[in-house]
Structures are given as structure tokens and as C-alpha cells.
DNA sequence: TCCATGCAGATGTAGGACATATGCACAGCG
DNA sequence: CGCTGTGCATATGTCCTACATCTGCATGGA
């Protein structure tokens, strides 16, 4: 026996392409909303047939990450698979349910973050809080929404459960549009205070107070949503 | 202008095929583990080209619902997309995180179920509880696991938030294997009591007690998991 | 300035061909 | 009789070509 050939079970080309494309979407090389190169171009550049490229692109399209438009091209639609699925299956009055789930996840994260946050978590939390206040003062809606999202996501990261963070990202992304639409500045003065109190509770390791703050935060949000979003 | 042709924007064939195949998987026509008809057969029966069928099958494969095997055929792997994604991305020590998320979702559901359960929910809950006890008494592990799952799922359904139920199903299915593996009968006598107490609290509309029962339930589960699953 | 037209290029679909891997039946051997 | 190796039928994987259909955009005319 001269030499054993590699017994490796190499993944099909289509799967490799999928991974590669997914990576390009995830690292921002193909930003959300942008048009990716055409199928023929991708095929010739990658040295594979158009059919293979199409299968990979179709898979990502069905997953909700891409959106092909006949006669135009293929565009990037989302970065996270879970979010894409939730967005696609979203029905009419789901916004309240989505918000409810978000509050569940974030309240749970607040408790866990208070118990095991690191110094780095605290620092990130403080910075996001400062950015948030600055954007509020400047009445910069985009910056405010971004800083607010960063604050909440930092909290989710600090809870130490990656699955919880993943679900939160998915749920959150599926309602990001309505968040931006319903945001108006300046914010209720009390809201900023509750955010700060939540950060304090997490820093102090006070799980009960962290939970109470998170619940209070969402009681306000729910109230605002009920007032502005219920035409009946 | 004699007559306007239909201005409908009909979905691409591939998407239609995907929906159809997904339906066949979902309604059990293509059971989990079974081998579906070959690409050529599907193509000729459906009157489309093999490439089109392949794109649809590939999309479902990437979604985790199907698993193609070269030289053999294509097999059904899972029924739910979310579960497939979570299962696929699952890393080593995620079981604890998964269990943690499950407890979060179920505790939240217990609170909401206590507030707005219907008479039908109560009846289903009682029936699942009885099945559970009967299976425990008969030491029938399969029936016990099934009845226990039915009890918890009924609780999730009673909470009135379909998104919460959906996430629960996904998270739960991704750990169903380890559940069956670690289950042994007869159960801890206290566990059955807590289940009954949870049903009582929900029926009485006592959200606080329902939350406490759910938390207690998962404290036990977590303890058992920590004892049996931590070799270090 | 505005609109209709036509073109170039994109995705959608069809059909064929060959490569490669697997399951299984069958024949050959111990 | 049992085991094993071989070969065939068939499955998916990949490539190729061709054409249909749709869209964005430039171009040119009212």
C-alpha cells in the first residue's frame, strides 16, 4: 500500500459556498441592503458552475438572509437566520407578543447579569449609558436608538448565556423597524433614570433590584406601546 | 387595450416546491428519518426540471430539515426550522444554557398562564398530569417523557403568547435527546407534587405561586443535571 | 422637462451529460 | 453453509448550454 489517500469526507461545494457567503454577510463585506455580485460573476470568480452558486444562494434566500429580484440582482436582507425566520413568520398582532418575549428575556438576563457580571461588562454598560444620555440631549434619534440598543445588548451579553443573547438578538431584530418608527425625543426623564438604576443594580450584584428595574422598564415601554399603537 | 392579463406576481417555482415539501414534512407524509423520493422522480412527477427540485431540496437541507446522502438518497432530519438551527449550532457545554433558557421561558409562561388560562387549558393540564402520574406508576419511561412534555407544552400554550411557545418548542426539541437519556423512573416523589402545585396555582390564577412552582421545578432539574452531568 | 422605447444584464427554468459515492444482489471462495 | 468481494443500478454532486422573463438604465424623441 503506497499511500492512503485522504479519508476526509469533504463537504459538498454548495455547503462550502454557503458558509463562505454567510461569512461575507456576517462580517459586513456584504452589508445589509446591498446588492451582491451576480450569479455568473460569482461562478466565474469562484471557479464553479452557475448552478452550484445558485443552489447556495437559494439556500440563503430561503433562510431569509438574501432576497433575489428577477431582472435586478440579489440583495442582502438580514444577518441572523433566527431573526429572518421570526420576521418571515410574523403575523399581524405579533408586536405585543414580541415585546413581551423581549421583556422576558431581558428580565432574566438582568438577574443573571447581576450575579456574574465582569468589570468589563460594567464598563461597557456605563459607556452605553453615557452615549444614550448624550444622544438624548442632542436629540439625535439614530444615535439614541443605537446607544439604547447597545445598552440592552450589553446587558444580555453580561448574563453569560449565549443562547439567551442569541434569542434576544433574533427577537430584537425582528422588531427593530417598529422601534425606530415609534421613537421620539426627548425621552421621558424617568426612563433614563430606570436605565441608570438597572446598571447600578447590576454593578452592585443586586439581582432582585435588577429584576425590578428591568420589569419597570418594560412596564413603561408596554404602556407607551399600548397608548400609541392601539387604534381600536 | 382588449384585456389586462393578470397582474399577479407569482412566486417562483422553487419557492412553491419548498412550501410543498415543507408541508409534506410537517404533516408527516414524509416522516422524520424516512427517505424521500429521488430528485429525478420528483422532477418528473411534478413536471419541473431537476435543477429546480434540487434548489428546493438544497434550501431545506441547509435549513436542517433534510439530509442528502450521495449515492443513497435524501432523508428527513427534523420538522422545525428553529430547532434545526439551534441543534446545528449547538456547542459542547450548551446544555446548561439551554436548560436555563427553558426555565426562563417556562417560568414566564407560568405567570402568564395563571392570569389568562381558559377552562380548556385547565382540563388539558389536568389530563396531562394524570397521564404523567399513570406512566410514572407503570414505570413506562417513554409514556412518562411524553406526558411530561405534554404537560409543560400545555402550560406554554396556555400563556397566550405564540412566540413564547414557538421558542420553547425549538429550545425543547434541541434537548429532547438528552431528556430521554437522563430520565429514570420512578421519579422523585416531590417532583410530581410540584407539578400538581403548579397546575393548582395556574387554575387559581395565582401568578406568584405559579412562578414559584416553576422556579422550584427547575431548581430540582438543575440540581439533578449538575449532579449527574458534571464530571469535573 | 418628461416620457416611451430598447438594450444589456439579472434571475428563473429546462434539459442534458458526466463524476462520484452508496446500497444491494450475486457469484465465488473458504 | 457462511463470508467476502465484485459489479451493477441508482442516488446525489457538479458542470454546461440554452432560453424565458423581468428590471434598471440610458437613449432619444415629443
mmCIF file of N, CA and C (backbone and C1' of nucleotides) in Angstrom, chain A residues 39 50-51 54 58, chain B residues 10-17 47-52 55, chain C residues 11-15, chain D residues 16-20:
data_model
loop_
_atom_site.group_PDB
_atom_site.id
_atom_site.type_symbol
_atom_site.label_atom_id
_atom_site.label_comp_id
_atom_site.label_asym_id
_atom_site.label_seq_id
_atom_site.Cartn_x
_atom_site.Cartn_y
_atom_site.Cartn_z
ATOM 1 N N UNK A 39 -24.795 36.008 -10.280
ATOM 2 C CA UNK A 39 -24.500 34.575 -10.230
ATOM 3 C C UNK A 39 -23.386 34.202 -11.194
ATOM 4 N N UNK A 50 -22.590 27.884 -12.460
ATOM 5 C CA UNK A 50 -23.646 28.790 -12.002
ATOM 6 C C UNK A 50 -24.687 28.033 -11.191
ATOM 7 N N UNK A 51 -24.974 26.810 -11.579
ATOM 8 C CA UNK A 51 -25.956 26.017 -10.842
ATOM 9 C C UNK A 51 -25.563 25.816 -9.386
ATOM 10 N N UNK A 54 -26.066 29.000 -7.613
ATOM 11 C CA UNK A 54 -27.496 29.227 -7.431
ATOM 12 C C UNK A 54 -28.050 28.436 -6.250
ATOM 13 N N UNK A 58 -29.770 30.166 -3.210
ATOM 14 C CA UNK A 58 -31.169 29.832 -2.957
ATOM 15 C C UNK A 58 -31.350 29.399 -1.511
ATOM 16 N N UNK B 10 -46.506 36.001 -9.448
ATOM 17 C CA UNK B 10 -46.499 34.643 -8.912
ATOM 18 C C UNK B 10 -45.121 34.248 -8.386
ATOM 19 N N UNK B 11 -45.172 33.539 -7.292
ATOM 20 C CA UNK B 11 -43.947 33.121 -6.628
ATOM 21 C C UNK B 11 -43.171 32.182 -7.535
ATOM 22 N N UNK B 12 -41.845 32.237 -7.448
ATOM 23 C CA UNK B 12 -41.036 31.316 -8.257
ATOM 24 C C UNK B 12 -41.370 29.868 -7.936
ATOM 25 N N UNK B 13 -41.167 29.012 -8.920
ATOM 26 C CA UNK B 13 -41.435 27.587 -8.752
ATOM 27 C C UNK B 13 -40.689 27.013 -7.560
ATOM 28 N N UNK B 14 -39.436 27.434 -7.399
ATOM 29 C CA UNK B 14 -38.621 26.871 -6.317
ATOM 30 C C UNK B 14 -39.273 27.113 -4.973
ATOM 31 N N UNK B 15 -39.779 28.323 -4.790
ATOM 32 C CA UNK B 15 -40.424 28.653 -3.512
ATOM 33 C C UNK B 15 -41.663 27.783 -3.299
ATOM 34 N N UNK B 16 -42.443 27.622 -4.367
ATOM 35 C CA UNK B 16 -43.633 26.777 -4.253
ATOM 36 C C UNK B 16 -43.250 25.357 -3.855
ATOM 37 N N UNK B 17 -42.203 24.848 -4.505
ATOM 38 C CA UNK B 17 -41.757 23.493 -4.170
ATOM 39 C C UNK B 17 -41.329 23.421 -2.706
ATOM 40 N N UNK B 47 -43.387 17.736 -12.851
ATOM 41 C CA UNK B 47 -43.344 18.442 -14.113
ATOM 42 C C UNK B 47 -42.394 19.623 -14.122
ATOM 43 N N UNK B 48 -41.348 19.574 -13.317
ATOM 44 C CA UNK B 48 -40.333 20.625 -13.319
ATOM 45 C C UNK B 48 -38.976 19.994 -13.554
ATOM 46 N N UNK B 49 -37.993 20.837 -13.778
ATOM 47 C CA UNK B 49 -36.665 20.303 -14.063
ATOM 48 C C UNK B 49 -35.987 19.860 -12.767
ATOM 49 N N UNK B 50 -34.997 19.010 -12.935
ATOM 50 C CA UNK B 50 -34.301 18.500 -11.765
ATOM 51 C C UNK B 50 -33.573 19.624 -11.023
ATOM 52 N N UNK B 51 -33.028 20.576 -11.764
ATOM 53 C CA UNK B 51 -32.340 21.695 -11.125
ATOM 54 C C UNK B 51 -33.250 22.450 -10.173
ATOM 55 N N UNK B 52 -34.484 22.659 -10.588
ATOM 56 C CA UNK B 52 -35.439 23.368 -9.734
ATOM 57 C C UNK B 52 -35.713 22.572 -8.458
ATOM 58 N N UNK B 55 -32.745 22.820 -6.135
ATOM 59 C CA UNK B 55 -32.644 24.080 -5.385
ATOM 60 C C UNK B 55 -33.547 24.060 -4.163
ATOM 61 P P DT C 11 -28.168 37.516 -10.440
ATOM 62 O "O5'" DT C 11 -29.648 36.925 -10.519
ATOM 63 C "C5'" DT C 11 -30.690 37.501 -9.735
ATOM 64 C "C4'" DT C 11 -32.041 36.995 -10.196
ATOM 65 C "C3'" DT C 11 -32.340 35.535 -9.840
ATOM 66 O "O3'" DT C 11 -33.695 35.435 -9.400
ATOM 67 C "C1'" DT C 11 -32.576 35.836 -12.147
ATOM 68 P P DG C 12 -34.289 33.974 -8.947
ATOM 69 O "O5'" DG C 12 -34.962 33.387 -10.270
ATOM 70 C "C5'" DG C 12 -36.237 33.888 -10.668
ATOM 71 C "C4'" DG C 12 -36.896 32.945 -11.665
ATOM 72 C "C3'" DG C 12 -36.916 31.474 -11.249
ATOM 73 O "O3'" DG C 12 -38.183 30.906 -11.564
ATOM 74 C "C1'" DG C 12 -35.828 31.694 -13.336
ATOM 75 P P DT C 13 -38.522 29.402 -11.106
ATOM 76 O "O5'" DT C 13 -38.160 28.565 -12.399
ATOM 77 C "C5'" DT C 13 -38.886 28.771 -13.601
ATOM 78 C "C4'" DT C 13 -38.315 27.938 -14.715
ATOM 79 C "C3'" DT C 13 -38.138 26.456 -14.394
ATOM 80 O "O3'" DT C 13 -39.097 25.724 -15.142
ATOM 81 C "C1'" DT C 13 -36.293 27.349 -15.630
ATOM 82 P P DA C 14 -39.143 24.148 -15.058
ATOM 83 O "O5'" DA C 14 -38.272 23.714 -16.313
ATOM 84 C "C5'" DA C 14 -38.568 24.266 -17.574
ATOM 85 C "C4'" DA C 14 -37.618 23.727 -18.619
ATOM 86 C "C3'" DA C 14 -37.355 22.224 -18.523
ATOM 87 O "O3'" DA C 14 -37.678 21.602 -19.759
ATOM 88 C "C1'" DA C 14 -35.306 23.429 -18.660
ATOM 89 P P DG C 15 -37.911 20.048 -19.822
ATOM 90 O "O5'" DG C 15 -36.530 19.442 -20.330
ATOM 91 C "C5'" DG C 15 -35.922 19.962 -21.501
ATOM 92 C "C4'" DG C 15 -34.482 19.530 -21.526
ATOM 93 C "C3'" DG C 15 -34.223 18.094 -21.101
ATOM 94 O "O3'" DG C 15 -33.936 17.309 -22.254
ATOM 95 C "C1'" DG C 15 -32.573 19.606 -20.239
ATOM 96 P P DC D 16 -18.096 24.388 -16.581
ATOM 97 O "O5'" DC D 16 -19.192 24.239 -17.722
ATOM 98 C "C5'" DC D 16 -19.095 23.136 -18.627
ATOM 99 C "C4'" DC D 16 -20.326 23.065 -19.503
ATOM 100 C "C3'" DC D 16 -20.790 24.417 -20.062
ATOM 101 O "O3'" DC D 16 -20.300 24.573 -21.391
ATOM 102 C "C1'" DC D 16 -22.637 23.006 -19.335
ATOM 103 P P DT D 17 -20.525 25.958 -22.138
ATOM 104 O "O5'" DT D 17 -21.983 25.843 -22.771
ATOM 105 C "C5'" DT D 17 -22.402 24.617 -23.369
ATOM 106 C "C4'" DT D 17 -23.866 24.690 -23.733
ATOM 107 C "C3'" DT D 17 -24.322 26.036 -24.296
ATOM 108 O "O3'" DT D 17 -24.869 25.850 -25.589
ATOM 109 C "C1'" DT D 17 -25.807 25.269 -22.605
ATOM 110 P P DA D 18 -25.226 27.122 -26.493
ATOM 111 O "O5'" DA D 18 -26.807 27.277 -26.258
ATOM 112 C "C5'" DA D 18 -27.649 26.120 -26.293
ATOM 113 C "C4'" DA D 18 -29.026 26.479 -25.771
ATOM 114 C "C3'" DA D 18 -29.522 27.861 -26.208
ATOM 115 O "O3'" DA D 18 -30.669 27.715 -27.039
ATOM 116 C "C1'" DA D 18 -29.898 27.475 -23.875
ATOM 117 P P DC D 19 -31.161 29.000 -27.900
ATOM 118 O "O5'" DC D 19 -32.384 29.495 -27.023
ATOM 119 C "C5'" DC D 19 -33.369 28.538 -26.631
ATOM 120 C "C4'" DC D 19 -34.134 29.064 -25.435
ATOM 121 C "C3'" DC D 19 -34.766 30.445 -25.613
ATOM 122 O "O3'" DC D 19 -36.181 30.304 -25.546
ATOM 123 C "C1'" DC D 19 -33.786 30.187 -23.463
ATOM 124 P P DA D 20 -37.107 31.583 -25.870
ATOM 125 O "O5'" DA D 20 -37.756 31.887 -24.442
ATOM 126 C "C5'" DA D 20 -38.282 30.810 -23.665
ATOM 127 C "C4'" DA D 20 -38.774 31.330 -22.320
ATOM 128 C "C3'" DA D 20 -39.522 32.657 -22.375
ATOM 129 O "O3'" DA D 20 -40.668 32.600 -21.530
ATOM 130 C "C1'" DA D 20 -37.633 32.848 -20.929
#
